[in-house]
Tab-separated table of C-alpha atoms in Angstrom:
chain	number	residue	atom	x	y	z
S	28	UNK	CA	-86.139	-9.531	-11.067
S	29	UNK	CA	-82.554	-7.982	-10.201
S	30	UNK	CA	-80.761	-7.311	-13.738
S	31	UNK	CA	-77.524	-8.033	-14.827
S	32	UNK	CA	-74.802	-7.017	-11.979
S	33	UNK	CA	-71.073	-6.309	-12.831
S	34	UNK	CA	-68.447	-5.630	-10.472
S	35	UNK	CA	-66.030	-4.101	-9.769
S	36	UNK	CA	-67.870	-0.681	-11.865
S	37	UNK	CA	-64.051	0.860	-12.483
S	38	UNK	CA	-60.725	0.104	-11.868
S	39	UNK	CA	-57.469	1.894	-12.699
S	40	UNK	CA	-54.364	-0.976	-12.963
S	41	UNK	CA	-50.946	-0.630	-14.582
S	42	UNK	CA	-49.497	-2.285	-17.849
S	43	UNK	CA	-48.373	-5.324	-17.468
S	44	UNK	CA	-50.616	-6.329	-14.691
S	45	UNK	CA	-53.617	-8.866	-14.568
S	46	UNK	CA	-56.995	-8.195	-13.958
S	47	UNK	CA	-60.382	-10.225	-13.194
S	48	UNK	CA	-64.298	-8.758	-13.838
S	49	UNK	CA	-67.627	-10.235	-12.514
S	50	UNK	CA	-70.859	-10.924	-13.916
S	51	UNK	CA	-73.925	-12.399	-12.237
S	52	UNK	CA	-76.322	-12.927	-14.898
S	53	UNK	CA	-80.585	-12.579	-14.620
S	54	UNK	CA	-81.725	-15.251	-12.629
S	55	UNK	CA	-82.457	-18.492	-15.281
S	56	UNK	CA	-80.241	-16.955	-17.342
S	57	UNK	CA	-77.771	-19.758	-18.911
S	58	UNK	CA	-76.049	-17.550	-21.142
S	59	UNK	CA	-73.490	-14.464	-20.546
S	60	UNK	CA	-71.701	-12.750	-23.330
S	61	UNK	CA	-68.917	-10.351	-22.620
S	62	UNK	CA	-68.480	-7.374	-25.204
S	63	UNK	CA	-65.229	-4.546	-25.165
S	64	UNK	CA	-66.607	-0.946	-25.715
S	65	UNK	CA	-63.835	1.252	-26.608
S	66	UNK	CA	-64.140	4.771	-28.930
S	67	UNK	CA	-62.376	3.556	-31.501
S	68	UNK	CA	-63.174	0.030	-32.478
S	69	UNK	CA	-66.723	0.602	-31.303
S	70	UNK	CA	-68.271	-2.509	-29.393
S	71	UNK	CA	-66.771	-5.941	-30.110
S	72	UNK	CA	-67.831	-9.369	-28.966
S	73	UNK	CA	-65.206	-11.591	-26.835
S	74	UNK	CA	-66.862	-14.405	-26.153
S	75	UNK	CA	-69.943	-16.781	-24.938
S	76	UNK	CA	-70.491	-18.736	-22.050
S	77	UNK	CA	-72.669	-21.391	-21.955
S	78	UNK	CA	-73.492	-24.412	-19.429
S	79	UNK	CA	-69.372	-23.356	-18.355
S	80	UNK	CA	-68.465	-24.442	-21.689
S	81	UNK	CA	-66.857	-21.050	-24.071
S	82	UNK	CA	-69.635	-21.901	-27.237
S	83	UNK	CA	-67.944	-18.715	-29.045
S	84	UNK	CA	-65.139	-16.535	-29.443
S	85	UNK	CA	-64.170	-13.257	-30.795
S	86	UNK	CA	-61.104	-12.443	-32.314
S	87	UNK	CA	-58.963	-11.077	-29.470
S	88	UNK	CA	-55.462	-12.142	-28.230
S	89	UNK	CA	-55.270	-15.234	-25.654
S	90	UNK	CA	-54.581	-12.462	-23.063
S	91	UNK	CA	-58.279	-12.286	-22.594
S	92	UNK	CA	-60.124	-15.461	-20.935
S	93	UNK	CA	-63.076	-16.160	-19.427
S	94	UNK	CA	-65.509	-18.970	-17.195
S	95	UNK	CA	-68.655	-19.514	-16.059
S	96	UNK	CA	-69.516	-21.432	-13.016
S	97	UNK	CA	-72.243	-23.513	-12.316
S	98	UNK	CA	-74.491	-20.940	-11.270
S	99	UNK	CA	-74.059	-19.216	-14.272
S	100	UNK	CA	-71.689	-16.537	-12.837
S	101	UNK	CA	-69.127	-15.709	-15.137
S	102	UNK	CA	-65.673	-13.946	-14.747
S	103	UNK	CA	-63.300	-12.683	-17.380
S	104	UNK	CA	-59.591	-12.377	-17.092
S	105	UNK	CA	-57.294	-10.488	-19.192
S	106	UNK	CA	-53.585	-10.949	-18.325
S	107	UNK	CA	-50.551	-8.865	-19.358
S	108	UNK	CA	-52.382	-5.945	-19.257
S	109	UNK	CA	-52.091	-3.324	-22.053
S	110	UNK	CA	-52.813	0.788	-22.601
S	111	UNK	CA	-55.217	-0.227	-25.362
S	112	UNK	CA	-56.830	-2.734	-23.021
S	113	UNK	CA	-58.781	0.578	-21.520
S	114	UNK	CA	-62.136	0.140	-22.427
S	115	UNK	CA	-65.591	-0.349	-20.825
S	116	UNK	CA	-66.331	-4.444	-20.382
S	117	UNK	CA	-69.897	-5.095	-21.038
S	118	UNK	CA	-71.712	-8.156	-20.140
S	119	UNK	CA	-74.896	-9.561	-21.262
S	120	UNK	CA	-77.118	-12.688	-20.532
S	121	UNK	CA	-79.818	-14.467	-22.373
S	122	UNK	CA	-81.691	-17.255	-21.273
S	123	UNK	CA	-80.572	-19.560	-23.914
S	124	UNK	CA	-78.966	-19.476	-27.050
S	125	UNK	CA	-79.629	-21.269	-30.007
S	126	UNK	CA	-83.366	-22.791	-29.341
S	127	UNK	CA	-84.687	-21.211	-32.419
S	128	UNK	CA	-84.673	-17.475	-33.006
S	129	UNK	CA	-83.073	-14.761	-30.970
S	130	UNK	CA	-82.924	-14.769	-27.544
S	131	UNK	CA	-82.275	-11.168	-26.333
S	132	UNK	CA	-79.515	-10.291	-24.597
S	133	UNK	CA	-79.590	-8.176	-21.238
S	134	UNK	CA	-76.978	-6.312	-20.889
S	135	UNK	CA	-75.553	-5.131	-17.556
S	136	UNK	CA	-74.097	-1.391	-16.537
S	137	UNK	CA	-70.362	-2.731	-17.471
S	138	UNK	CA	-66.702	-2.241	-16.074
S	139	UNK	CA	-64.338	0.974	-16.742
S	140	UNK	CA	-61.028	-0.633	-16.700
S	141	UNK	CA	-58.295	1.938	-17.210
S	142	UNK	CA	-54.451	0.932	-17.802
S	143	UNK	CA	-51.942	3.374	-16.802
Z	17	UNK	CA	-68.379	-11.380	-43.018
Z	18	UNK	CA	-71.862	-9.436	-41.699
Z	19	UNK	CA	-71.639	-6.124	-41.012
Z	20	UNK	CA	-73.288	-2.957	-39.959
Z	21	UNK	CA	-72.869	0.997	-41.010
Z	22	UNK	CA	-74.003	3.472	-39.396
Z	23	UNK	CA	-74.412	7.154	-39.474
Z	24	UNK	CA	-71.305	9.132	-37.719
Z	25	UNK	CA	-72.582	11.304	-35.482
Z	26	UNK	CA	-72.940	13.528	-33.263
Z	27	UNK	CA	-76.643	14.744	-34.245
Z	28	UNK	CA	-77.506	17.810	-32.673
Z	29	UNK	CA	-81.368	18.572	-33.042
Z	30	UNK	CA	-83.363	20.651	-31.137
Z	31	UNK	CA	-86.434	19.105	-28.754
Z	32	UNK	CA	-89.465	18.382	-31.244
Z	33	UNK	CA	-87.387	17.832	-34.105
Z	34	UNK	CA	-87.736	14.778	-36.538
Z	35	UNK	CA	-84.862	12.280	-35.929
Z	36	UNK	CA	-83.535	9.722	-38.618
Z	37	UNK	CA	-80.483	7.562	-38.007
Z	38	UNK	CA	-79.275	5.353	-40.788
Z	39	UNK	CA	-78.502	1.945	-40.388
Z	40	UNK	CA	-77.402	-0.308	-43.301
Z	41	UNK	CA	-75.933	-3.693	-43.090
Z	42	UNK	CA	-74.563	-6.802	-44.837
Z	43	UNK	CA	-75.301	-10.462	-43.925
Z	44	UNK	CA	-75.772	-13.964	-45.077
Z	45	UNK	CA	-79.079	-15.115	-44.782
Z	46	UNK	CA	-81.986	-13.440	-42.830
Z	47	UNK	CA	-80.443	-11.446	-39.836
Z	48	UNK	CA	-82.645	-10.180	-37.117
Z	49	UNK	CA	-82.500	-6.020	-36.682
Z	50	UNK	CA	-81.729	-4.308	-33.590
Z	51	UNK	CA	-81.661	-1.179	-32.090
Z	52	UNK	CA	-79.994	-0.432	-28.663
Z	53	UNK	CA	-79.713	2.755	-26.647
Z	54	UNK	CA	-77.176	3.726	-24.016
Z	55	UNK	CA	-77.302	6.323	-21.948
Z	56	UNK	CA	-74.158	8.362	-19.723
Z	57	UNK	CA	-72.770	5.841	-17.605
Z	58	UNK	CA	-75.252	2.971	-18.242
Z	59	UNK	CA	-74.975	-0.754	-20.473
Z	60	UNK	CA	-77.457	-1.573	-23.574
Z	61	UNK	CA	-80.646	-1.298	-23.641
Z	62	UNK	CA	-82.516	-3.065	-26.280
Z	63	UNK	CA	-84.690	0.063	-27.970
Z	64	UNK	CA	-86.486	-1.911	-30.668
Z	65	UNK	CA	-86.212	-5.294	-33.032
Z	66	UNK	CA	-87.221	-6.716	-36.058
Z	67	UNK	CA	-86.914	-10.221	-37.192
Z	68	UNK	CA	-87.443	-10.367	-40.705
Z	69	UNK	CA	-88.107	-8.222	-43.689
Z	70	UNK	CA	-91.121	-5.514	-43.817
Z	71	UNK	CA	-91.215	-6.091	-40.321
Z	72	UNK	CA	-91.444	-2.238	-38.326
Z	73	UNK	CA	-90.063	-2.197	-34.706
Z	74	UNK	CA	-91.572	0.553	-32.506
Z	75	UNK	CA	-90.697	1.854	-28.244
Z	76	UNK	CA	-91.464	4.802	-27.140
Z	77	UNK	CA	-91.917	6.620	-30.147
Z	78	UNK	CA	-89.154	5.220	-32.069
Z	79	UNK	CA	-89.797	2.849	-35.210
Z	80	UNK	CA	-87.301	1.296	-37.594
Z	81	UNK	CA	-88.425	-0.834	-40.659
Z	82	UNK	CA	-86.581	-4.097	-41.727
Z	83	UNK	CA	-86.077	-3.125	-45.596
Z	84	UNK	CA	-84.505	-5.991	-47.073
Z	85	UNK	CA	-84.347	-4.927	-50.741
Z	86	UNK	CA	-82.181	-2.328	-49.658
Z	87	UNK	CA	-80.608	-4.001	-46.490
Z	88	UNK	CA	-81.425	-0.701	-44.355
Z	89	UNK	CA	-83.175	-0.672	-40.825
Z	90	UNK	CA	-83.210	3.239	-40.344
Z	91	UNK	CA	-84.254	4.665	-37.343
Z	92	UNK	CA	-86.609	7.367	-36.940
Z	93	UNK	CA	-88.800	9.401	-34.541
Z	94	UNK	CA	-91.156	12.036	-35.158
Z	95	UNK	CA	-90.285	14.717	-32.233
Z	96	UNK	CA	-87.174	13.818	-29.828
Z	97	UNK	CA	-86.728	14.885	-26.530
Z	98	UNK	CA	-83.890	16.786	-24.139
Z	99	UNK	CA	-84.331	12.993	-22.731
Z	100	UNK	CA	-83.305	11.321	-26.044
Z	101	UNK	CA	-80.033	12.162	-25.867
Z	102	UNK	CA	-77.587	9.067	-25.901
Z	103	UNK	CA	-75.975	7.023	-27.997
Z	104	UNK	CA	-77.964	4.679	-30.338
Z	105	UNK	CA	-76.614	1.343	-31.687
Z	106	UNK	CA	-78.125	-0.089	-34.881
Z	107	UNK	CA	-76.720	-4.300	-34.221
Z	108	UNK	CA	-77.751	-7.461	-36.032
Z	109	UNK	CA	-78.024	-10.978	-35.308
Z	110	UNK	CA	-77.824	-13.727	-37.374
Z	111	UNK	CA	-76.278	-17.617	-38.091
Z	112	UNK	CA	-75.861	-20.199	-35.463
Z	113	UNK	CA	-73.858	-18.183	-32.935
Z	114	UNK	CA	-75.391	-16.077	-30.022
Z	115	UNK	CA	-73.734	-12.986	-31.426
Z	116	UNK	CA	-74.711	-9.401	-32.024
Z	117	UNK	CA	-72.634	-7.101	-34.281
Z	118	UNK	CA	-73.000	-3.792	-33.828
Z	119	UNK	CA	-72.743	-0.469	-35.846
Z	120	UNK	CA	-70.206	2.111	-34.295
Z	121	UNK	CA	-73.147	3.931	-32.598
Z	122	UNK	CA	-74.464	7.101	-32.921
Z	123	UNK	CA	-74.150	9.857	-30.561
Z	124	UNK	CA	-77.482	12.080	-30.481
Z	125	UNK	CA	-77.906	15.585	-28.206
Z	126	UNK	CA	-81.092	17.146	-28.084
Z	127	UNK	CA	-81.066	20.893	-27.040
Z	128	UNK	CA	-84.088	22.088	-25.323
């Protein structure tokens, strides 16, 4: 079974500028979370997708959105781009949250997005 | 709000060498325990888990015991390898929302 995909893998784009990342989640997965890895405020969670409903949210600026489609697919968006936006995006899928206990989460290679 | 502390790093040991990473945390209720690994260039990979207290989590030679009377989940192995070296995340999970919180990581080099 293929594992979580993210694309692009890196991208260099310039303050003030938008920018969109993929996910394609485990086959029967339901679930994709999207985590920001950065060296100095360590790995924080942005938000859950569920049935393309957001079921969660971290505590980041508007700037950053997100969506899942149907198929589970989910692409996040972060608009106005800023220097401390730089960070590697991480994205993980589980098959689905909240049916008792802990479903794990799968986590996929991620997305170096540097702002210049 | 739950949280996790972990050791700073880097840990430098030398290949056979007895590992320990600390891992402490603070939560409401009974979180589940979780140790991820990521290597150069790669996403999370879940290294070991365990979902309630007493409970010892072992892969590949690495265990970690959930130690609730002192809210630690340490991680340890008894002789690491040149192909150990990464960074290891202690991260819990707990309430009613599909979220882990992690620990800041730890970066660990083996030298052969």
């Amino acid at each position: 079974k293929a594992g979580v995909t993210q694309t692009p893998r890196y991208l260099i784009k310039t303050r003030g500028q938008q920018v969109t990342l993929s996910c394609s989640p485990i086959s029967g997965h339901r679930s994709v979370s999207w985590y920001q890895q950065t060296p100095g405020q360590g790995l924080q969670f942005l938000f859950e997708y569920f049935s393309e409903t957001q079921r969660n949210k971290g505590n980041f600026p508007g700037r950053f959105s997100g969506r899942q489609f149907s198929n589970s697919r989910s692409e996040m968006n972060v608009s106005t781009l800023e220097l401390g936006d730089s960070a590697l995006y991480l994205c993980a899928s589980s098959l689905d949250p909240l049916a008792g206990g802990y479903n794990e989460q799968f986590f996929g290679p991620g997305t170096r997005l540097t702002v210049l | 709000g739950n949280s996790v502390t972990q050791m700073e790093g880097p840990v430098t040991l030398s290949e056979e060498a007895f590992l320990t990473i600390n891992c402490t945390y603070t939560a409401t209720g009974y979180p589940s325990l979780f140790w991820y690994v990521q290597y150069p260039g790669e996403g999370l990979q879940l290294l070991l888990k365990a979902t309630k207290a007493d409970d010892k989590g072992s892969n590949k030679g690495f265990e970690a015991t959930y130690r609730k009377e002192t809210t630690s989940f340490h991680l340890e192995k008894g002789s690491v390898q040149v192909s150990d070296s990464a960074v290891y995340f202690c991260a819990l999970y707990g309430g009613a929302t599909n979220k882990l919180i992690f620990g800041t990581g730890t970066l660990l080099a083996v030298q052969p």
